[in-house]
PDB file of C-alpha atoms in Angstrom:
ATOM      1  CA  MET A   1     -16.430  56.063  41.543  1.00  0.00           C
ATOM      2  CA  LEU A   2     -18.537  53.084  42.616  1.00  0.00           C
ATOM      3  CA  PRO A   3     -16.956  49.660  43.317  1.00  0.00           C
ATOM      4  CA  ARG A   4     -16.993  47.366  40.291  1.00  0.00           C
ATOM      5  CA  PHE A   5     -19.440  44.928  41.899  1.00  0.00           C
ATOM      6  CA  VAL A   6     -22.265  47.506  41.988  1.00  0.00           C
ATOM      7  CA  GLY A   7     -24.891  46.461  39.463  1.00  0.00           C
ATOM      8  CA  ARG A   8     -23.127  43.167  38.763  1.00  0.00           C
ATOM      9  CA  LEU A   9     -23.898  41.213  41.937  1.00  0.00           C
ATOM     10  CA  GLY A  10     -27.338  40.389  43.297  1.00  0.00           C
ATOM     11  CA  VAL A  11     -29.022  39.909  46.659  1.00  0.00           C
ATOM     12  CA  ALA A  12     -28.114  36.212  46.679  1.00  0.00           C
ATOM     13  CA  ASP A  13     -24.454  37.124  46.193  1.00  0.00           C
ATOM     14  CA  ALA A  14     -24.631  39.489  49.187  1.00  0.00           C
ATOM     15  CA  VAL A  15     -25.848  36.629  51.379  1.00  0.00           C
ATOM     16  CA  THR A  16     -23.065  34.415  50.020  1.00  0.00           C
ATOM     17  CA  ILE A  17     -20.463  37.026  50.901  1.00  0.00           C
ATOM     18  CA  ALA A  18     -21.976  37.344  54.398  1.00  0.00           C
ATOM     19  CA  ASN A  19     -21.537  33.580  54.702  1.00  0.00           C
ATOM     20  CA  ALA A  20     -17.782  33.999  54.160  1.00  0.00           C
ATOM     21  CA  ALA A  21     -17.617  36.752  56.780  1.00  0.00           C
ATOM     22  CA  LEU A  22     -19.381  34.504  59.308  1.00  0.00           C
ATOM     23  CA  GLY A  23     -16.730  31.858  58.717  1.00  0.00           C
ATOM     24  CA  PHE A  24     -13.976  34.346  59.514  1.00  0.00           C
ATOM     25  CA  VAL A  25     -15.714  35.531  62.695  1.00  0.00           C
ATOM     26  CA  ALA A  26     -16.136  31.897  63.787  1.00  0.00           C
ATOM     27  CA  VAL A  27     -12.370  31.404  63.455  1.00  0.00           C
ATOM     28  CA  VAL A  28     -11.667  34.546  65.485  1.00  0.00           C
ATOM     29  CA  VAL A  29     -13.932  33.602  68.409  1.00  0.00           C
ATOM     30  CA  ALA A  30     -13.129  29.871  68.440  1.00  0.00           C
ATOM     31  CA  ALA A  31     -10.341  30.247  71.002  1.00  0.00           C
ATOM     32  CA  VAL A  32     -12.561  32.355  73.264  1.00  0.00           C
ATOM     33  CA  ASP A  33     -16.004  30.748  72.983  1.00  0.00           C
ATOM     34  CA  ILE A  34     -16.138  27.453  71.081  1.00  0.00           C
ATOM     35  CA  GLU A  35     -19.925  27.168  71.315  1.00  0.00           C
ATOM     36  CA  LEU A  36     -20.440  30.641  69.860  1.00  0.00           C
ATOM     37  CA  ALA A  37     -18.093  29.703  67.030  1.00  0.00           C
ATOM     38  CA  ALA A  38     -20.155  26.559  66.392  1.00  0.00           C
ATOM     39  CA  ARG A  39     -23.355  28.624  66.306  1.00  0.00           C
ATOM     40  CA  LEU A  40     -21.787  31.010  63.792  1.00  0.00           C
ATOM     41  CA  ILE A  41     -20.905  28.098  61.509  1.00  0.00           C
ATOM     42  CA  LEU A  42     -24.490  26.838  61.739  1.00  0.00           C
ATOM     43  CA  LEU A  43     -25.669  30.353  60.870  1.00  0.00           C
ATOM     44  CA  ALA A  44     -23.357  30.303  57.862  1.00  0.00           C
ATOM     45  CA  ALA A  45     -25.005  27.026  56.802  1.00  0.00           C
ATOM     46  CA  ILE A  46     -28.398  28.762  56.877  1.00  0.00           C
ATOM     47  CA  ALA A  47     -26.959  31.568  54.741  1.00  0.00           C
ATOM     48  CA  ASP A  48     -25.603  28.935  52.342  1.00  0.00           C
ATOM     49  CA  GLY A  49     -29.107  27.557  51.837  1.00  0.00           C
ATOM     50  CA  LEU A  50     -30.725  30.987  51.726  1.00  0.00           C
ATOM     51  CA  ASP A  51     -28.561  32.273  48.902  1.00  0.00           C
ATOM     52  CA  GLY A  52     -29.768  29.407  46.719  1.00  0.00           C
ATOM     53  CA  ILE A  53     -33.396  30.255  47.452  1.00  0.00           C
ATOM     54  CA  LEU A  54     -32.803  33.931  46.696  1.00  0.00           C
ATOM     55  CA  ALA A  55     -31.008  33.081  43.455  1.00  0.00           C
ATOM     56  CA  ARG A  56     -34.005  31.010  42.343  1.00  0.00           C
ATOM     57  CA  ARG A  57     -36.411  33.776  43.332  1.00  0.00           C
ATOM     58  CA  TYR A  58     -34.598  36.859  42.055  1.00  0.00           C
ATOM     59  CA  GLY A  59     -32.115  35.371  39.619  1.00  0.00           C
ATOM     60  CA  GLY A  60     -28.440  34.597  39.999  1.00  0.00           C
ATOM     61  CA  THR A  61     -25.343  36.112  38.467  1.00  0.00           C
ATOM     62  CA  ASP A  62     -22.394  34.664  36.569  1.00  0.00           C
ATOM     63  CA  ALA A  63     -20.226  35.211  39.624  1.00  0.00           C
ATOM     64  CA  GLY A  64     -22.632  33.397  41.958  1.00  0.00           C
ATOM     65  CA  PRO A  65     -21.259  29.821  41.704  1.00  0.00           C
ATOM     66  CA  TYR A  66     -17.682  31.038  42.170  1.00  0.00           C
ATOM     67  CA  LEU A  67     -18.584  33.231  45.139  1.00  0.00           C
ATOM     68  CA  ASP A  68     -20.464  30.330  46.696  1.00  0.00           C
ATOM     69  CA  SER A  69     -17.489  27.982  46.594  1.00  0.00           C
ATOM     70  CA  LEU A  70     -15.092  30.686  47.796  1.00  0.00           C
ATOM     71  CA  ALA A  71     -17.378  31.526  50.725  1.00  0.00           C
ATOM     72  CA  ASP A  72     -17.725  27.844  51.584  1.00  0.00           C
ATOM     73  CA  VAL A  73     -13.943  27.547  51.851  1.00  0.00           C
ATOM     74  CA  ALA A  74     -14.046  30.057  54.695  1.00  0.00           C
ATOM     75  CA  SER A  75     -17.145  28.779  56.490  1.00  0.00           C
ATOM     76  CA  PHE A  76     -17.121  25.027  55.840  1.00  0.00           C
ATOM     77  CA  ALA A  77     -13.437  24.227  55.305  1.00  0.00           C
ATOM     78  CA  VAL A  78     -11.230  26.554  57.346  1.00  0.00           C
ATOM     79  CA  ALA A  79     -13.675  27.423  60.157  1.00  0.00           C
ATOM     80  CA  PRO A  80     -14.689  23.831  61.100  1.00  0.00           C
ATOM     81  CA  ALA A  81     -11.045  22.737  60.880  1.00  0.00           C
ATOM     82  CA  VAL A  82     -10.141  25.472  63.366  1.00  0.00           C
ATOM     83  CA  LEU A  83     -12.989  24.369  65.647  1.00  0.00           C
ATOM     84  CA  SER A  84     -11.788  20.782  65.516  1.00  0.00           C
ATOM     85  CA  PHE A  85      -8.199  21.827  66.160  1.00  0.00           C
ATOM     86  CA  THR A  86      -9.260  23.940  69.142  1.00  0.00           C
ATOM     87  CA  VAL A  87     -11.384  21.191  70.693  1.00  0.00           C
ATOM     88  CA  ILE A  88      -8.769  18.490  70.140  1.00  0.00           C
ATOM     89  CA  SER A  89      -5.772  20.533  71.306  1.00  0.00           C
ATOM     90  CA  ASP A  90      -7.649  21.696  74.424  1.00  0.00           C
ATOM     91  CA  GLY A  91      -8.854  18.175  75.167  1.00  0.00           C
ATOM     92  CA  PHE A  92      -5.404  16.655  74.833  1.00  0.00           C
ATOM     93  CA  GLU A  93      -3.855  19.662  76.589  1.00  0.00           C
ATOM     94  CA  ILE A  94      -1.365  20.111  73.778  1.00  0.00           C
ATOM     95  CA  ALA A  95       1.271  22.712  74.549  1.00  0.00           C
ATOM     96  CA  PHE A  96       2.393  25.153  71.887  1.00  0.00           C
ATOM     97  CA  ASP A  97       5.862  25.887  73.248  1.00  0.00           C
ATOM     98  CA  ALA A  98       7.388  23.070  71.187  1.00  0.00           C
ATOM     99  CA  ILE A  99       6.605  21.006  68.110  1.00  0.00           C
ATOM    100  CA  THR A 100       5.557  17.550  69.284  1.00  0.00           C
ATOM    101  CA  ALA A 101       4.325  14.456  67.472  1.00  0.00           C
ATOM    102  CA  GLN A 102       0.866  14.981  68.961  1.00  0.00           C
ATOM    103  CA  LEU A 103       0.707  18.548  67.687  1.00  0.00           C
ATOM    104  CA  LEU A 104       1.867  17.471  64.231  1.00  0.00           C
ATOM    105  CA  VAL A 105      -0.791  14.747  64.003  1.00  0.00           C
ATOM    106  CA  VAL A 106      -3.637  17.036  65.037  1.00  0.00           C
ATOM    107  CA  THR A 107      -2.429  19.818  62.751  1.00  0.00           C
ATOM    108  CA  GLY A 108      -2.014  17.377  59.874  1.00  0.00           C
ATOM    109  CA  VAL A 109      -5.527  15.955  60.202  1.00  0.00           C
ATOM    110  CA  CYS A 110      -7.120  19.410  60.377  1.00  0.00           C
ATOM    111  CA  ALA A 111      -5.019  20.654  57.448  1.00  0.00           C
ATOM    112  CA  LEU A 112      -6.062  17.595  55.447  1.00  0.00           C
ATOM    113  CA  PHE A 113      -9.693  18.404  56.266  1.00  0.00           C
ATOM    114  CA  VAL A 114      -9.219  21.853  54.698  1.00  0.00           C
ATOM    115  CA  ALA A 115      -7.447  20.392  51.662  1.00  0.00           C
ATOM    116  CA  MET A 116     -10.161  17.785  51.028  1.00  0.00           C
ATOM    117  CA  ALA A 117     -12.939  20.315  51.582  1.00  0.00           C
ATOM    118  CA  VAL A 118     -11.377  22.650  49.006  1.00  0.00           C
ATOM    119  CA  THR A 119     -10.978  19.711  46.610  1.00  0.00           C
ATOM    120  CA  ARG A 120     -14.610  18.721  47.149  1.00  0.00           C
ATOM    121  CA  LEU A 121     -15.826  22.291  46.536  1.00  0.00           C
ATOM    122  CA  GLY A 122     -13.871  22.539  43.299  1.00  0.00           C
ATOM    123  CA  MET A 123     -15.185  19.181  42.080  1.00  0.00           C
ATOM    124  CA  TYR A 124     -18.737  20.190  43.012  1.00  0.00           C
ATOM    125  CA  THR A 125     -18.583  23.464  41.081  1.00  0.00           C
ATOM    126  CA  ALA A 126     -17.093  21.736  38.036  1.00  0.00           C
ATOM    127  CA  TYR A 127     -19.193  18.577  37.894  1.00  0.00           C
ATOM    128  CA  ASP A 128     -22.131  18.407  40.310  1.00  0.00           C
ATOM    129  CA  VAL A 129     -23.784  21.812  40.547  1.00  0.00           C
ATOM    130  CA  ALA A 130     -26.367  21.109  37.805  1.00  0.00           C
ATOM    131  CA  GLY A 131     -27.428  17.638  38.948  1.00  0.00           C
ATOM    132  CA  SER A 132     -29.786  16.280  41.591  1.00  0.00           C
ATOM    133  CA  HIS A 133     -27.015  14.303  43.292  1.00  0.00           C
ATOM    134  CA  THR A 134     -23.471  15.047  44.357  1.00  0.00           C
ATOM    135  CA  GLU A 135     -20.538  12.783  45.108  1.00  0.00           C
ATOM    136  CA  GLY A 136     -19.040  12.899  48.579  1.00  0.00           C
ATOM    137  CA  VAL A 137     -20.303  14.356  51.842  1.00  0.00           C
ATOM    138  CA  GLN A 138     -21.144  18.044  51.447  1.00  0.00           C
ATOM    139  CA  THR A 139     -18.783  20.423  53.231  1.00  0.00           C
ATOM    140  CA  THR A 140     -21.848  22.135  54.706  1.00  0.00           C
ATOM    141  CA  LEU A 141     -23.009  18.838  56.185  1.00  0.00           C
ATOM    142  CA  ALA A 142     -19.574  18.068  57.630  1.00  0.00           C
ATOM    143  CA  ALA A 143     -19.415  21.512  59.239  1.00  0.00           C
ATOM    144  CA  THR A 144     -22.985  21.161  60.538  1.00  0.00           C
ATOM    145  CA  ILE A 145     -22.290  17.807  62.171  1.00  0.00           C
ATOM    146  CA  LEU A 146     -19.115  19.127  63.808  1.00  0.00           C
ATOM    147  CA  GLY A 147     -20.900  22.292  64.974  1.00  0.00           C
ATOM    148  CA  ALA A 148     -23.896  20.376  66.336  1.00  0.00           C
ATOM    149  CA  ALA A 149     -21.601  17.930  68.137  1.00  0.00           C
ATOM    150  CA  ILE A 150     -19.883  20.843  69.884  1.00  0.00           C
ATOM    151  CA  LEU A 151     -23.228  22.333  70.938  1.00  0.00           C
ATOM    152  CA  THR A 152     -24.374  18.997  72.361  1.00  0.00           C
ATOM    153  CA  GLY A 153     -21.182  18.714  74.389  1.00  0.00           C
ATOM    154  CA  GLU A 154     -19.872  15.701  72.469  1.00  0.00           C
ATOM    155  CA  THR A 155     -16.358  17.144  72.464  1.00  0.00           C
ATOM    156  CA  GLN A 156     -14.176  14.243  73.533  1.00  0.00           C
ATOM    157  CA  PRO A 157     -10.904  14.916  71.674  1.00  0.00           C
ATOM    158  CA  GLU A 158     -10.583  11.343  70.444  1.00  0.00           C
ATOM    159  CA  LEU A 159     -14.110  11.462  68.990  1.00  0.00           C
ATOM    160  CA  VAL A 160     -13.661  14.842  67.314  1.00  0.00           C
ATOM    161  CA  LEU A 161     -10.302  13.766  65.865  1.00  0.00           C
ATOM    162  CA  ALA A 162     -11.859  10.565  64.483  1.00  0.00           C
ATOM    163  CA  ILE A 163     -14.821  12.433  62.960  1.00  0.00           C
ATOM    164  CA  THR A 164     -12.559  15.052  61.390  1.00  0.00           C
ATOM    165  CA  ALA A 165     -10.311  12.347  59.924  1.00  0.00           C
ATOM    166  CA  ALA A 166     -13.316  10.418  58.586  1.00  0.00           C
ATOM    167  CA  PHE A 167     -14.636  13.502  56.806  1.00  0.00           C
ATOM    168  CA  CYS A 168     -11.282  13.876  55.058  1.00  0.00           C
ATOM    169  CA  TYR A 169     -12.194  10.780  53.056  1.00  0.00           C
ATOM    170  CA  LEU A 170     -15.987  11.078  52.983  1.00  0.00           C
ATOM    171  CA  MET A 171     -15.916  14.539  51.383  1.00  0.00           C
ATOM    172  CA  VAL A 172     -14.000  13.219  48.359  1.00  0.00           C
ATOM    173  CA  SER A 173     -15.565   9.763  48.209  1.00  0.00           C
ATOM    174  CA  ARG A 174     -17.701   8.526  45.307  1.00  0.00           C
ATOM    175  CA  ILE A 175     -20.741   8.011  47.539  1.00  0.00           C
ATOM    176  CA  GLN A 176     -23.704   9.786  45.946  1.00  0.00           C
ATOM    177  CA  TYR A 177     -25.813  12.114  48.098  1.00  0.00           C
ATOM    178  CA  PRO A 178     -29.152  13.463  46.824  1.00  0.00           C
ATOM    179  CA  ASP A 179     -29.905  17.172  46.982  1.00  0.00           C
ATOM    180  CA  LEU A 180     -32.564  17.932  49.571  1.00  0.00           C
ATOM    181  CA  LEU A 181     -36.104  18.655  48.452  1.00  0.00           C
ATOM    182  CA  ALA A 182     -37.518  22.016  49.538  1.00  0.00           C
ATOM    183  CA  ARG A 183     -39.636  20.355  52.232  1.00  0.00           C
ATOM    184  CA  ASP A 184     -36.687  18.607  53.833  1.00  0.00           C
ATOM    185  CA  ALA A 185     -34.408  21.622  53.467  1.00  0.00           C
ATOM    186  CA  GLY A 186     -37.063  23.664  55.263  1.00  0.00           C
ATOM    187  CA  ILE A 187     -37.185  21.221  58.169  1.00  0.00           C
ATOM    188  CA  MET A 188     -33.417  21.265  58.457  1.00  0.00           C
ATOM    189  CA  GLY A 189     -33.444  25.049  58.313  1.00  0.00           C
ATOM    190  CA  VAL A 190     -35.917  25.317  61.200  1.00  0.00           C
ATOM    191  CA  VAL A 191     -33.895  22.914  63.341  1.00  0.00           C
ATOM    192  CA  HIS A 192     -30.727  24.806  62.404  1.00  0.00           C
ATOM    193  CA  ALA A 193     -32.271  28.083  63.507  1.00  0.00           C
ATOM    194  CA  LEU A 194     -33.538  26.689  66.805  1.00  0.00           C
ATOM    195  CA  ALA A 195     -30.158  25.096  67.553  1.00  0.00           C
ATOM    196  CA  ILE A 196     -28.577  28.530  67.067  1.00  0.00           C
ATOM    197  CA  LEU A 197     -31.172  30.554  68.975  1.00  0.00           C
ATOM    198  CA  VAL A 198     -31.902  28.235  71.913  1.00  0.00           C
ATOM    199  CA  PRO A 199     -29.051  25.701  72.038  1.00  0.00           C
ATOM    200  CA  THR A 200     -29.606  24.793  75.703  1.00  0.00           C
ATOM    201  CA  PHE A 201     -33.410  24.500  75.599  1.00  0.00           C
ATOM    202  CA  ALA A 202     -34.817  21.294  77.123  1.00  0.00           C
ATOM    203  CA  GLY A 203     -31.488  19.572  77.575  1.00  0.00           C
ATOM    204  CA  LYS A 204     -29.991  20.736  74.259  1.00  0.00           C
ATOM    205  CA  THR A 205     -32.885  19.231  72.321  1.00  0.00           C
ATOM    206  CA  PHE A 206     -32.341  21.146  69.100  1.00  0.00           C
ATOM    207  CA  PRO A 207     -28.575  20.613  68.758  1.00  0.00           C
ATOM    208  CA  TYR A 208     -29.183  16.896  69.353  1.00  0.00           C
ATOM    209  CA  ALA A 209     -31.994  16.926  66.791  1.00  0.00           C
ATOM    210  CA  LEU A 210     -29.744  18.658  64.263  1.00  0.00           C
ATOM    211  CA  LEU A 211     -26.936  16.186  64.919  1.00  0.00           C
ATOM    212  CA  THR A 212     -29.343  13.260  64.534  1.00  0.00           C
ATOM    213  CA  LEU A 213     -30.794  14.585  61.276  1.00  0.00           C
ATOM    214  CA  GLY A 214     -27.334  15.266  59.888  1.00  0.00           C
ATOM    215  CA  LEU A 215     -26.064  11.803  60.734  1.00  0.00           C
ATOM    216  CA  ALA A 216     -29.247  10.199  59.401  1.00  0.00           C
ATOM    217  CA  TYR A 217     -28.878  11.983  56.060  1.00  0.00           C
ATOM    218  CA  MET A 218     -25.170  11.144  55.876  1.00  0.00           C
ATOM    219  CA  THR A 219     -25.640   7.431  56.579  1.00  0.00           C
ATOM    220  CA  LEU A 220     -29.018   6.654  54.987  1.00  0.00           C
ATOM    221  CA  SER A 221     -29.707   9.005  52.075  1.00  0.00           C
ATOM    222  CA  PRO A 222     -27.215   7.466  49.602  1.00  0.00           C
ATOM    223  CA  TRP A 223     -29.202   4.229  49.782  1.00  0.00           C
ATOM    224  CA  PHE A 224     -32.638   5.378  50.919  1.00  0.00           C
ATOM    225  CA  TYR A 225     -33.887   8.906  50.400  1.00  0.00           C
ATOM    226  CA  TRP A 226     -37.473   9.547  51.395  1.00  0.00           C
ATOM    227  CA  GLY A 227     -37.907  12.173  48.669  1.00  0.00           C
ATOM    228  CA  GLU A 228     -37.094  10.095  45.597  1.00  0.00           C
ATOM    229  CA  THR A 229     -40.752   9.418  44.757  1.00  0.00           C
ATOM    230  CA  GLU A 230     -41.551  13.128  44.792  1.00  0.00           C
ATOM    231  CA  ARG A 231     -38.420  13.884  42.804  1.00  0.00           C
ATOM    232  CA  SER A 232     -39.388  11.481  40.033  1.00  0.00           C
ATOM    233  CA  SER A 233     -43.074  12.465  39.925  1.00  0.00           C
ATOM    234  CA  GLU A 234     -42.620  16.256  40.077  1.00  0.00           C
ATOM    235  CA  THR A 235     -40.316  17.524  37.364  1.00  0.00           C
ATOM    236  CA  ASP A 236     -40.520  21.112  38.620  1.00  0.00           C
ATOM    237  CA  VAL A 237     -39.910  20.342  42.277  1.00  0.00           C
ATOM    238  CA  ASP A 238     -37.658  22.811  43.975  1.00  0.00           C
ATOM    239  CA  VAL A 239     -34.472  21.238  45.257  1.00  0.00           C
ATOM    240  CA  HIS A 240     -31.858  22.694  47.532  1.00  0.00           C
ATOM    241  CA  GLY A 241     -28.389  21.268  47.387  1.00  0.00           C
ATOM    242  CA  ASN A 242     -25.132  22.554  48.727  1.00  0.00           C
ATOM    243  CA  ALA A 243     -21.470  21.864  48.322  1.00  0.00           C
TER     244      ALA A 243
END
């Protein structure tokens, strides 16, 4: 007897499910190789964009939006929180033989990151998935910025703790972020891929480029998005958003 998903899920759903598996593997290897874990999260972000393209090309399924949010919980909520916790606890040299105030603070911030990411994903699926904008920083973007920062070596525990705490609010804020046009999503995808494949090339050029692009989108796009003219003049323009 075949599993019940045979004939009911599509190729886009398979990529979405692979995204979730990448998030789990990133958690497993985080304590051993933090940079490999960061690269796996960036790979999951590529899969998150690819499943949308495949759904547009081959058609989606009723389960697709639910699978997408569930997969994002693994890859862009739990996995980046574990990366942050690992970097911060190693940087502060937190011992695990006793519960200390420092351990509680770091654990609390990372747990809050997961809680706000899950909240943001649920709100996105319920209210934002059909629009051209979304409220709050995308979980994919938050994970990408954290992953790129790790690959660039910007892993000072104070900085990572501050960024993780800031995302706890930004992900559930009312700030509106536009979905990326296909052109811009393609550029980000290429930089993503190069940051994964050759992270140390030319003084970590591609991780720095990815970090710069991510921060630029996060800080500028709510007020100035370079694609708005195309969006308003081309009603059939392909857009790629993520939660």
